[in-house]
Short mmCIF file of C-alpha atoms in Angstrom, two decimals:
data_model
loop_
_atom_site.label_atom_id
_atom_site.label_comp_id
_atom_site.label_asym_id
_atom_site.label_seq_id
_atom_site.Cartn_x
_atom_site.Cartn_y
_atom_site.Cartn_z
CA UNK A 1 -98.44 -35.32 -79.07
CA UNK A 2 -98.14 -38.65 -81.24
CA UNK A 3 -100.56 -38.50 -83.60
CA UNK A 4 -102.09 -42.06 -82.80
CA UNK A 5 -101.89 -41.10 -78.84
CA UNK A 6 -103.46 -37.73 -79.74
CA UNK A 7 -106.13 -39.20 -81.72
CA UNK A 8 -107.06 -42.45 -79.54
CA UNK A 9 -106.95 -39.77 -76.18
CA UNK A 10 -109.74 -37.55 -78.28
CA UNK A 11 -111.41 -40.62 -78.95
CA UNK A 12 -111.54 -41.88 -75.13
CA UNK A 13 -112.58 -38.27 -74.04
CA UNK A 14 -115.31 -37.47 -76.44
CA UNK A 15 -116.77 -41.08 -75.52
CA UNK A 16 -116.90 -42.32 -79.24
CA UNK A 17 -117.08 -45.34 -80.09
CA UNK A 18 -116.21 -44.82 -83.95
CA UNK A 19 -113.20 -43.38 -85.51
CA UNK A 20 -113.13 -42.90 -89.20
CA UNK A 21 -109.90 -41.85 -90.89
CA UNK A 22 -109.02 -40.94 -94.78
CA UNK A 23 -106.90 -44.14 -96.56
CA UNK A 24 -104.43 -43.19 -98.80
CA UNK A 25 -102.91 -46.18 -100.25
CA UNK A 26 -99.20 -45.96 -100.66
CA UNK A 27 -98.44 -43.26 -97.71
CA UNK A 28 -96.14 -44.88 -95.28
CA UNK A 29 -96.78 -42.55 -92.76
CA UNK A 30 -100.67 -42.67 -93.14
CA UNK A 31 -99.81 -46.29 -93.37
CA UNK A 32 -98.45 -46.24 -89.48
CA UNK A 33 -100.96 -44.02 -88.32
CA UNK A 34 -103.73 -46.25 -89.39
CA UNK A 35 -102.06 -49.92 -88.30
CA UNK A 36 -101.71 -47.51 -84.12
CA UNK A 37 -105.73 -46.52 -84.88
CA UNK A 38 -106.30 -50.39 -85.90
CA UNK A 39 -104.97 -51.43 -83.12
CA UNK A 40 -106.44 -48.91 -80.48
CA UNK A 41 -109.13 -50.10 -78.32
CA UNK A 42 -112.06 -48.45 -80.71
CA UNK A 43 -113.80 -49.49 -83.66
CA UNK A 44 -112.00 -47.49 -86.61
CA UNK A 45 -112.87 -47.16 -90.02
CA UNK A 46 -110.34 -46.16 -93.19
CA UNK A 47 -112.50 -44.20 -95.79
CA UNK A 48 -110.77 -43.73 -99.31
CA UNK A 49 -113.47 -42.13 -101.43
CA UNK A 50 -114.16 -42.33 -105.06
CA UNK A 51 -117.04 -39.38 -105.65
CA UNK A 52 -118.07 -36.29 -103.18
CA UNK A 53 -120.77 -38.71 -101.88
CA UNK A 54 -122.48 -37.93 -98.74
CA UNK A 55 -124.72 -40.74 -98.80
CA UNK A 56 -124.90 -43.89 -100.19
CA UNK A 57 -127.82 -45.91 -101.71
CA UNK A 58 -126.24 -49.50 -102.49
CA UNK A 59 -123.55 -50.90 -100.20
CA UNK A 60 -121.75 -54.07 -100.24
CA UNK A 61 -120.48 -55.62 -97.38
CA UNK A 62 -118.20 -58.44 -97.54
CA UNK A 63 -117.99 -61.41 -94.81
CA UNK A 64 -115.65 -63.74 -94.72
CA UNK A 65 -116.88 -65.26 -91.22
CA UNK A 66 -119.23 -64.47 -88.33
CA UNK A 67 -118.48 -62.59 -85.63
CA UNK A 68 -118.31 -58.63 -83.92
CA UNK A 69 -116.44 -57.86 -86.74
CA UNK A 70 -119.20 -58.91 -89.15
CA UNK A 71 -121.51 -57.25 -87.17
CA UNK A 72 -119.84 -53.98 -87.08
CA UNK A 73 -119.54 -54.09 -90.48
CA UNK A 74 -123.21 -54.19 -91.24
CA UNK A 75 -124.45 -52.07 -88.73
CA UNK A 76 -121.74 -49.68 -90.11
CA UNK A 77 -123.55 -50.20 -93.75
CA UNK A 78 -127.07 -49.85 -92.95
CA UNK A 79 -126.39 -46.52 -91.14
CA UNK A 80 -124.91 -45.05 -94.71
CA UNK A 81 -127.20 -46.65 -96.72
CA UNK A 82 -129.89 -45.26 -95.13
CA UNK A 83 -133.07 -46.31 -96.67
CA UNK A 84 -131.10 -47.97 -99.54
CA UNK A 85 -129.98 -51.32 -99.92
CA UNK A 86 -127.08 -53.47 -98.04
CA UNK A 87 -125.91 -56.24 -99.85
CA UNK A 88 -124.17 -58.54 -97.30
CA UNK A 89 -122.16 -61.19 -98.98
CA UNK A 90 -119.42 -64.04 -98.26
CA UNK A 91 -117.65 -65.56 -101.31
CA UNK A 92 -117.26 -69.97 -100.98
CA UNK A 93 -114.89 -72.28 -102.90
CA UNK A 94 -117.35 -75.02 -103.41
CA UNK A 95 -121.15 -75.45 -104.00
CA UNK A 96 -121.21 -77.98 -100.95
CA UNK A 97 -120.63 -74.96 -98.55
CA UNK A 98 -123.70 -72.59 -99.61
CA UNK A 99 -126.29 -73.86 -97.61
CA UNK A 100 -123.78 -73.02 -94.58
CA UNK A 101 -123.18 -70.11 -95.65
CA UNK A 102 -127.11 -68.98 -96.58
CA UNK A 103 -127.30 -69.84 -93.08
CA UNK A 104 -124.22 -68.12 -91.30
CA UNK A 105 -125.85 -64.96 -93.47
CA UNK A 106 -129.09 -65.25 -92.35
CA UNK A 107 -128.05 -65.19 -88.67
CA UNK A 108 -125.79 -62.46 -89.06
CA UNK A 109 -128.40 -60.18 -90.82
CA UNK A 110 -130.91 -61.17 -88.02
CA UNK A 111 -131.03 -58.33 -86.42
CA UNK A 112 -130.14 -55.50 -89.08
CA UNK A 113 -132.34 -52.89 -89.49
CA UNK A 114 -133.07 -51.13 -92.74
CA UNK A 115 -133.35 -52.95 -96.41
CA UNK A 116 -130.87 -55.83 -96.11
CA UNK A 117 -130.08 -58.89 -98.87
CA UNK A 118 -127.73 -61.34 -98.42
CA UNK A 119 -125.71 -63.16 -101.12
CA UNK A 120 -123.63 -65.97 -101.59
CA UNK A 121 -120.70 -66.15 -104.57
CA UNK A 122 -119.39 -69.11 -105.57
CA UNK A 123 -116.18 -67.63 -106.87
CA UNK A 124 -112.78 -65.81 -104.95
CA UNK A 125 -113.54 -62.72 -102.87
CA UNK A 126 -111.44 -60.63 -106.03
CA UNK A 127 -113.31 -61.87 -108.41
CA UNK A 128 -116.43 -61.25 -106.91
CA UNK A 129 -115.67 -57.81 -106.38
CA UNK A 130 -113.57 -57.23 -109.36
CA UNK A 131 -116.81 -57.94 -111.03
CA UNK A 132 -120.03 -56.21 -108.79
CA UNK A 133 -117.74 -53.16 -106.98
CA UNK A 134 -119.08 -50.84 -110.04
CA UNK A 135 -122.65 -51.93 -109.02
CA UNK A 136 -122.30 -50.12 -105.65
CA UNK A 137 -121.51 -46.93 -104.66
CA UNK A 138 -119.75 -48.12 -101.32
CA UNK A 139 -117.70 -51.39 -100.11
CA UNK A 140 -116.93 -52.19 -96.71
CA UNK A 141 -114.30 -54.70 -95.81
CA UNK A 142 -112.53 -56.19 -92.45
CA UNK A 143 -109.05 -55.20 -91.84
CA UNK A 144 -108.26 -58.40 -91.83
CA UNK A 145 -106.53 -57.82 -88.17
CA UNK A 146 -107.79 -61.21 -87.01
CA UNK A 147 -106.18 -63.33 -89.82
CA UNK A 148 -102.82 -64.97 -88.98
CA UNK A 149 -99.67 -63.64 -90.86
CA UNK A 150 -99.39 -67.50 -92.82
CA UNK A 151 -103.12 -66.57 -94.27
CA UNK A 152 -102.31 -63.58 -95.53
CA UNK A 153 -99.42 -64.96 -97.13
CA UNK A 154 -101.47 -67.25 -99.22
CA UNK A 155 -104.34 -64.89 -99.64
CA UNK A 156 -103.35 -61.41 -99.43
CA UNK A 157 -106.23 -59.15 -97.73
CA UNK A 158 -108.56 -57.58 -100.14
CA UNK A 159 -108.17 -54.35 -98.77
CA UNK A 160 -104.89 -54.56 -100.14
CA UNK A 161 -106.16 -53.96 -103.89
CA UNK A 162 -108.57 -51.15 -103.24
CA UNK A 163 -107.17 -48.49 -105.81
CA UNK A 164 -108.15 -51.05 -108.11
CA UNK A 165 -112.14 -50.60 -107.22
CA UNK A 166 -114.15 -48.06 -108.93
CA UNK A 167 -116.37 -47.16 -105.68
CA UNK A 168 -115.87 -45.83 -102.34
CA UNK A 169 -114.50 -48.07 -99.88
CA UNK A 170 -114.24 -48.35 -95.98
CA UNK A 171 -112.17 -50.54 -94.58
CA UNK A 172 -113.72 -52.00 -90.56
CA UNK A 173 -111.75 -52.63 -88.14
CA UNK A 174 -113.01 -54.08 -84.49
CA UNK A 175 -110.79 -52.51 -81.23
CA UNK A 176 -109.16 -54.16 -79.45
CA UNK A 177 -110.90 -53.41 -76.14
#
């Protein structure tokens, strides 16, 4: 059948509650097949990979706001990193908004297990990663499905530019249940 259908139906009867997918950037049909997994009713992840990596000892995990999402995310990151390190981190505009944001971090890494830091940038989510992705051997990002059409307008999704990083990357996406 449709591969989406196909893969979603697999999904449903093999009661996972993952589905990770390679992410070829610039293949309109992988394109479409990833946007029907996105939005499918179970948590999907798009894996473009760097290195032959099997596991991964420093991960980065970039927040832009709390939520399931966020939470996915990490508890996506701590199982690959294993006994290494998770770096969760949110970028912020101006120094007024760190102590928020120590604390938004601090309650979303709560209840990771495993070796988990938290960081806050003061600088744009590019920039950020433009300068640390080399640091890590894996980023994980949000799909950016819950961001209205306007705000990715002005700020186009980070996920976007990922041939540009120098690391593996998986790109999180939430179902829609």
């Amino acid at each position: 059948g449709p591969p989406v259908g196909a893969t979603l139906q697999a999904a449903r009867e093999a009661n996972c509650d993952l589905v990770v997918m390679p992410h070829e950037v610039g293949d309109d049909a992988q394109s479409a097949y990833l946007r029907g997994i996105f939005g499918g009713p179970i948590d999907a992840v798009a894996f473009r990979s760097r290195s032959e990596r099997r596991r991964w000892r420093r991960v980065l995990v970039l927040v832009a706001r709390p939520g399931d999402t966020a939470h996915g995310m990490i508890d996506f990151a701590t199982l690959q990193a294993g006994t290494g390190t998770v770096s969760v981190t949110t970028c912020i505009d101006d120094e007024s908004e760190r102590r928020r944001a120590e604390t938004r971090l601090e309650h979303l890494v709560e209840t990771a297990d495993g070796n988990v830091e938290t960081r806050v940038a003061r600088t744009s989510v590019g920039a950020f990663v433009d300068a640390n992705a080399g640091s890590y051997d894996l980023l994980v990002v949000g799909s950016s499905g819950e961001r209205s059409p306007a705000s990715r307008l002005v700020s186009p999704p980070t996920f976007g530019r990922l041939e540009e990083f120098d690391c593996d990357v998986a790109v999180f996406n939430r179902g829609i249940p």
